[in-house]
């Protein structure tokens, strides 16, 4: 069947007689299909993502491309797509002779990143649960919470005070639920209970945060639940305290008002969370060449679904986030380039591999899986070209990243771009928040084509009608010509480790981007059971200077256990530029301890 389709494509070449370039209308047809309302935003683990995968595979087949593994266009892998509440959640309060159970969903509710376990113990009120040495503020000052259940307020002090050290009007990282949980866990707490800070929001109803809406790892290492304030008032009354006056005093003085509640109060908490796993697919096809080398062209086809996570329009959660530019634009580009190569005048010297990645929006998981389970040896890859958000070029400006990772890239692109009217903004490094990062970590030269961010990014307003089809077709013509040169030239670009540019937001994990001191590791975004695996370490970075390498697994940072990227982010941001920290990693299952001197981001 596949040979017949390929023969048909070759007949089209003979009939056409010449290569006409990318077809803007055909490109937009594919893009509209992927970004249609019926696709419901192509969320990972949804039936619509699988529908999109079948559509892409069908277009590869119609173009005459073969499955890379010889059997199927799909490369399946498993991802975690969230959690659901199990049937056995429990919150029992014992206060003196009285014992009662709270109602799940009405009186209390776990957070999705909570550990799945049962704990019991006494209670300590720890203010906002914040340790912020940069603001000389610590709710845990002189407070021992080991083996206790910590009770903390939501948000942070002086929330609406523009003169507050906590910046006022906007929240700092210390307000994040997961950071409060990590702080409590690192101090030995058994569990954390969160309550709304009603003094700062007197007109608002005491509503529990909907399960699944807050970001965090799969397991924060301790149970974390939210409880209604009316229930907590009963606990505080036992020591003559009340929530609103406590909060007001903290806000007035920026001094901790932490207090241990009486021994007559004991909580028993059981969190029952079922992790949701799903099988998703990379879609992989090849236009075979005459050598054993490859050029890889890829884009991710997943998006945010209905915006339950990572939306930048939180008031519109539940609405379709079409992801027309992010990244139906790049995926439609992969399909169009597949047709151009399959109907081109020149037979490929190197095979052209086309990949539509799943799992990008939840951590570059599809590309990470591909490079760790390659269908062809990665050493055969001459280059990887990634397209992410290429559909909205403005003022003829096109961003091309990774040009420093291949020894021949800069002159190659400069030579090809002369045929087009683009103003190219070059970036040397190969590490960005998209799938080419996974290939850079494996020392494959990469190029990244990107038309820039815009106000519709990660919102329901990222719709197909805002895509500039004709201009994007010219982008694809440029990518085609660059890829063809890489395919046909006698030599191949050598991988170059780009001198460390101190790029923000890639060294410390997924939360909050780049601020705080600089470390220099590139995380492998596929979660492991314990620790943070480094996909790579930037050359010249503090981590590299200390001798850390790709493949190392970080398990301890400055004496704090590191279980996931969120732990690493929290620990790193608590340090200062110039601090020397002791770091423990596992290298080939053997512990290695080094000292890293943190540097200033530039």
PDB file of N, CA and C in Angstrom, residues 424-480:
ATOM      1  N   UNK A 424      16.017  38.374   9.612  1.00  0.00           N
ATOM      2  CA  UNK A 424      16.262  37.251  10.507  1.00  0.00           C
ATOM      3  C   UNK A 424      16.884  37.741  11.809  1.00  0.00           C
ATOM      4  N   UNK A 425      16.275  37.316  12.906  1.00  0.00           N
ATOM      5  CA  UNK A 425      16.835  37.552  14.234  1.00  0.00           C
ATOM      6  C   UNK A 425      17.464  36.234  14.680  1.00  0.00           C
ATOM      7  N   UNK A 426      18.801  36.173  14.687  1.00  0.00           N
ATOM      8  CA  UNK A 426      19.504  34.928  14.970  1.00  0.00           C
ATOM      9  C   UNK A 426      19.737  34.746  16.465  1.00  0.00           C
ATOM     10  N   UNK A 427      19.722  33.485  16.879  1.00  0.00           N
ATOM     11  CA  UNK A 427      20.111  33.111  18.234  1.00  0.00           C
ATOM     12  C   UNK A 427      21.008  31.896  18.128  1.00  0.00           C
ATOM     13  N   UNK A 428      22.121  31.906  18.834  1.00  0.00           N
ATOM     14  CA  UNK A 428      23.111  30.842  18.673  1.00  0.00           C
ATOM     15  C   UNK A 428      22.736  29.564  19.409  1.00  0.00           C
ATOM     16  N   UNK A 429      22.153  29.702  20.598  1.00  0.00           N
ATOM     17  CA  UNK A 429      21.942  28.555  21.466  1.00  0.00           C
ATOM     18  C   UNK A 429      20.859  27.620  20.978  1.00  0.00           C
ATOM     19  N   UNK A 430      20.927  26.370  21.449  1.00  0.00           N
ATOM     20  CA  UNK A 430      19.960  25.361  21.045  1.00  0.00           C
ATOM     21  C   UNK A 430      19.006  24.955  22.141  1.00  0.00           C
ATOM     22  N   UNK A 431      18.960  25.752  23.219  1.00  0.00           N
ATOM     23  CA  UNK A 431      18.062  25.437  24.328  1.00  0.00           C
ATOM     24  C   UNK A 431      16.982  26.496  24.437  1.00  0.00           C
ATOM     25  N   UNK A 432      15.761  26.109  24.151  1.00  0.00           N
ATOM     26  CA  UNK A 432      14.591  26.967  24.302  1.00  0.00           C
ATOM     27  C   UNK A 432      13.449  26.081  24.791  1.00  0.00           C
ATOM     28  N   UNK A 433      12.297  26.685  25.013  1.00  0.00           N
ATOM     29  CA  UNK A 433      11.158  25.924  25.527  1.00  0.00           C
ATOM     30  C   UNK A 433      10.404  25.245  24.387  1.00  0.00           C
ATOM     31  N   UNK A 434      11.113  24.432  23.599  1.00  0.00           N
ATOM     32  CA  UNK A 434      10.476  23.681  22.531  1.00  0.00           C
ATOM     33  C   UNK A 434      11.304  22.443  22.231  1.00  0.00           C
ATOM     34  N   UNK A 435      10.819  21.620  21.296  1.00  0.00           N
ATOM     35  CA  UNK A 435      11.303  20.248  21.171  1.00  0.00           C
ATOM     36  C   UNK A 435      12.737  20.098  20.678  1.00  0.00           C
ATOM     37  N   UNK A 436      13.296  21.089  20.008  1.00  0.00           N
ATOM     38  CA  UNK A 436      14.681  20.942  19.568  1.00  0.00           C
ATOM     39  C   UNK A 436      15.642  20.817  20.745  1.00  0.00           C
ATOM     40  N   UNK A 437      15.217  21.325  21.927  1.00  0.00           N
ATOM     41  CA  UNK A 437      16.049  21.214  23.125  1.00  0.00           C
ATOM     42  C   UNK A 437      16.440  19.770  23.405  1.00  0.00           C
ATOM     43  N   UNK A 438      15.514  18.837  23.199  1.00  0.00           N
ATOM     44  CA  UNK A 438      15.801  17.421  23.460  1.00  0.00           C
ATOM     45  C   UNK A 438      16.911  16.912  22.547  1.00  0.00           C
ATOM     46  N   UNK A 439      16.975  17.421  21.322  1.00  0.00           N
ATOM     47  CA  UNK A 439      18.004  16.987  20.373  1.00  0.00           C
ATOM     48  C   UNK A 439      19.344  17.656  20.682  1.00  0.00           C
ATOM     49  N   UNK A 440      19.313  18.916  21.097  1.00  0.00           N
ATOM     50  CA  UNK A 440      20.553  19.588  21.481  1.00  0.00           C
ATOM     51  C   UNK A 440      21.244  18.822  22.594  1.00  0.00           C
ATOM     52  N   UNK A 441      20.450  18.352  23.561  1.00  0.00           N
ATOM     53  CA  UNK A 441      21.020  17.608  24.684  1.00  0.00           C
ATOM     54  C   UNK A 441      21.706  16.328  24.233  1.00  0.00           C
ATOM     55  N   UNK A 442      21.328  15.810  23.076  1.00  0.00           N
ATOM     56  CA  UNK A 442      21.954  14.609  22.521  1.00  0.00           C
ATOM     57  C   UNK A 442      23.008  14.956  21.472  1.00  0.00           C
ATOM     58  N   UNK A 443      23.395  16.224  21.410  1.00  0.00           N
ATOM     59  CA  UNK A 443      24.457  16.711  20.522  1.00  0.00           C
ATOM     60  C   UNK A 443      24.112  16.547  19.048  1.00  0.00           C
ATOM     61  N   UNK A 444      22.845  16.783  18.736  1.00  0.00           N
ATOM     62  CA  UNK A 444      22.411  16.892  17.346  1.00  0.00           C
ATOM     63  C   UNK A 444      22.298  18.373  17.019  1.00  0.00           C
ATOM     64  N   UNK A 445      22.935  18.878  15.964  1.00  0.00           N
ATOM     65  CA  UNK A 445      22.770  20.287  15.599  1.00  0.00           C
ATOM     66  C   UNK A 445      21.302  20.605  15.317  1.00  0.00           C
ATOM     67  N   UNK A 446      20.843  21.766  15.779  1.00  0.00           N
ATOM     68  CA  UNK A 446      19.425  22.094  15.649  1.00  0.00           C
ATOM     69  C   UNK A 446      19.234  23.485  15.055  1.00  0.00           C
ATOM     70  N   UNK A 447      18.096  23.649  14.379  1.00  0.00           N
ATOM     71  CA  UNK A 447      17.622  24.958  13.946  1.00  0.00           C
ATOM     72  C   UNK A 447      16.177  25.107  14.402  1.00  0.00           C
ATOM     73  N   UNK A 448      15.833  26.277  14.895  1.00  0.00           N
ATOM     74  CA  UNK A 448      14.518  26.524  15.462  1.00  0.00           C
ATOM     75  C   UNK A 448      13.904  27.737  14.770  1.00  0.00           C
ATOM     76  N   UNK A 449      12.782  27.519  14.070  1.00  0.00           N
ATOM     77  CA  UNK A 449      12.080  28.597  13.362  1.00  0.00           C
ATOM     78  C   UNK A 449      10.841  28.993  14.171  1.00  0.00           C
ATOM     79  N   UNK A 450      10.675  30.327  14.356  1.00  0.00           N
ATOM     80  CA  UNK A 450       9.690  30.856  15.301  1.00  0.00           C
ATOM     81  C   UNK A 450       9.332  32.274  14.858  1.00  0.00           C
ATOM     82  N   UNK A 451       8.035  32.575  14.823  1.00  0.00           N
ATOM     83  CA  UNK A 451       7.626  33.918  14.373  1.00  0.00           C
ATOM     84  C   UNK A 451       7.350  34.879  15.521  1.00  0.00           C
ATOM     85  N   UNK A 452       7.448  34.420  16.774  1.00  0.00           N
ATOM     86  CA  UNK A 452       7.321  35.330  17.912  1.00  0.00           C
ATOM     87  C   UNK A 452       6.046  35.131  18.715  1.00  0.00           C
ATOM     88  N   UNK A 453       6.111  35.553  19.976  1.00  0.00           N
ATOM     89  CA  UNK A 453       4.945  35.489  20.858  1.00  0.00           C
ATOM     90  C   UNK A 453       3.961  36.605  20.522  1.00  0.00           C
ATOM     91  N   UNK A 454       2.726  36.450  21.017  1.00  0.00           N
ATOM     92  CA  UNK A 454       1.683  37.449  20.782  1.00  0.00           C
ATOM     93  C   UNK A 454       0.646  37.340  21.890  1.00  0.00           C
ATOM     94  N   UNK A 455      -0.299  38.239  21.897  1.00  0.00           N
ATOM     95  CA  UNK A 455      -1.261  38.334  22.998  1.00  0.00           C
ATOM     96  C   UNK A 455      -2.262  37.182  23.030  1.00  0.00           C
ATOM     97  N   UNK A 456      -2.316  36.367  21.978  1.00  0.00           N
ATOM     98  CA  UNK A 456      -3.238  35.232  21.950  1.00  0.00           C
ATOM     99  C   UNK A 456      -2.591  33.935  22.419  1.00  0.00           C
ATOM    100  N   UNK A 457      -1.330  34.002  22.784  1.00  0.00           N
ATOM    101  CA  UNK A 457      -0.575  32.814  23.201  1.00  0.00           C
ATOM    102  C   UNK A 457      -1.249  32.151  24.405  1.00  0.00           C
ATOM    103  N   UNK A 458      -1.527  30.857  24.296  1.00  0.00           N
ATOM    104  CA  UNK A 458      -2.139  30.046  25.357  1.00  0.00           C
ATOM    105  C   UNK A 458      -3.492  30.589  25.796  1.00  0.00           C
ATOM    106  N   UNK A 459      -4.239  31.085  24.837  1.00  0.00           N
ATOM    107  CA  UNK A 459      -5.580  31.590  25.111  1.00  0.00           C
ATOM    108  C   UNK A 459      -6.560  31.036  24.068  1.00  0.00           C
ATOM    109  N   UNK A 460      -7.860  31.072  24.375  1.00  0.00           N
ATOM    110  CA  UNK A 460      -8.840  30.623  23.377  1.00  0.00           C
ATOM    111  C   UNK A 460      -8.836  31.460  22.103  1.00  0.00           C
ATOM    112  N   UNK A 461      -8.222  32.623  22.146  1.00  0.00           N
ATOM    113  CA  UNK A 461      -8.205  33.517  20.981  1.00  0.00           C
ATOM    114  C   UNK A 461      -7.123  33.176  19.966  1.00  0.00           C
ATOM    115  N   UNK A 462      -6.350  32.117  20.202  1.00  0.00           N
ATOM    116  CA  UNK A 462      -5.340  31.686  19.224  1.00  0.00           C
ATOM    117  C   UNK A 462      -6.037  30.855  18.142  1.00  0.00           C
ATOM    118  N   UNK A 463      -6.689  31.557  17.218  1.00  0.00           N
ATOM    119  CA  UNK A 463      -7.564  30.922  16.226  1.00  0.00           C
ATOM    120  C   UNK A 463      -6.940  30.963  14.826  1.00  0.00           C
ATOM    121  N   UNK A 464      -7.467  30.100  13.943  1.00  0.00           N
ATOM    122  CA  UNK A 464      -6.875  29.902  12.620  1.00  0.00           C
ATOM    123  C   UNK A 464      -6.920  31.154  11.756  1.00  0.00           C
ATOM    124  N   UNK A 465      -7.955  31.987  11.919  1.00  0.00           N
ATOM    125  CA  UNK A 465      -8.118  33.146  11.041  1.00  0.00           C
ATOM    126  C   UNK A 465      -7.030  34.196  11.246  1.00  0.00           C
ATOM    127  N   UNK A 466      -6.231  34.083  12.293  1.00  0.00           N
ATOM    128  CA  UNK A 466      -5.152  35.046  12.539  1.00  0.00           C
ATOM    129  C   UNK A 466      -3.824  34.588  11.940  1.00  0.00           C
ATOM    130  N   UNK A 467      -3.837  33.421  11.312  1.00  0.00           N
ATOM    131  CA  UNK A 467      -2.623  32.899  10.689  1.00  0.00           C
ATOM    132  C   UNK A 467      -2.448  33.499   9.300  1.00  0.00           C
ATOM    133  N   UNK A 468      -1.266  33.965   9.014  1.00  0.00           N
ATOM    134  CA  UNK A 468      -0.930  34.548   7.712  1.00  0.00           C
ATOM    135  C   UNK A 468      -0.431  33.426   6.795  1.00  0.00           C
ATOM    136  N   UNK A 469      -1.340  32.861   5.994  1.00  0.00           N
ATOM    137  CA  UNK A 469      -0.998  31.725   5.148  1.00  0.00           C
ATOM    138  C   UNK A 469       0.086  32.017   4.121  1.00  0.00           C
ATOM    139  N   UNK A 470      -0.046  33.073   3.336  1.00  0.00           N
ATOM    140  CA  UNK A 470       0.977  33.334   2.310  1.00  0.00           C
ATOM    141  C   UNK A 470       2.370  33.572   2.891  1.00  0.00           C
ATOM    142  N   UNK A 471       2.465  34.331   3.984  1.00  0.00           N
ATOM    143  CA  UNK A 471       3.779  34.581   4.571  1.00  0.00           C
ATOM    144  C   UNK A 471       4.356  33.305   5.163  1.00  0.00           C
ATOM    145  N   UNK A 472       3.494  32.515   5.812  1.00  0.00           N
ATOM    146  CA  UNK A 472       3.985  31.257   6.369  1.00  0.00           C
ATOM    147  C   UNK A 472       4.442  30.313   5.265  1.00  0.00           C
ATOM    148  N   UNK A 473       3.790  30.356   4.116  1.00  0.00           N
ATOM    149  CA  UNK A 473       4.235  29.538   2.989  1.00  0.00           C
ATOM    150  C   UNK A 473       5.660  29.915   2.589  1.00  0.00           C
ATOM    151  N   UNK A 474       5.982  31.207   2.670  1.00  0.00           N
ATOM    152  CA  UNK A 474       7.359  31.640   2.364  1.00  0.00           C
ATOM    153  C   UNK A 474       8.330  31.153   3.438  1.00  0.00           C
ATOM    154  N   UNK A 475       7.884  31.130   4.697  1.00  0.00           N
ATOM    155  CA  UNK A 475       8.718  30.550   5.755  1.00  0.00           C
ATOM    156  C   UNK A 475       9.022  29.095   5.432  1.00  0.00           C
ATOM    157  N   UNK A 476       8.010  28.363   4.991  1.00  0.00           N
ATOM    158  CA  UNK A 476       8.208  26.950   4.654  1.00  0.00           C
ATOM    159  C   UNK A 476       9.124  26.771   3.455  1.00  0.00           C
ATOM    160  N   UNK A 477       9.035  27.677   2.492  1.00  0.00           N
ATOM    161  CA  UNK A 477       9.966  27.614   1.359  1.00  0.00           C
ATOM    162  C   UNK A 477      11.408  27.794   1.836  1.00  0.00           C
ATOM    163  N   UNK A 478      11.608  28.699   2.787  1.00  0.00           N
ATOM    164  CA  UNK A 478      12.948  28.900   3.350  1.00  0.00           C
ATOM    165  C   UNK A 478      13.404  27.644   4.088  1.00  0.00           C
ATOM    166  N   UNK A 479      12.527  27.090   4.919  1.00  0.00           N
ATOM    167  CA  UNK A 479      12.883  25.877   5.658  1.00  0.00           C
ATOM    168  C   UNK A 479      13.186  24.737   4.683  1.00  0.00           C
ATOM    169  N   UNK A 480      12.366  24.628   3.636  1.00  0.00           N
ATOM    170  CA  UNK A 480      12.611  23.588   2.630  1.00  0.00           C
ATOM    171  C   UNK A 480      13.988  23.732   2.011  1.00  0.00           C
TER     172      UNK A 480
END
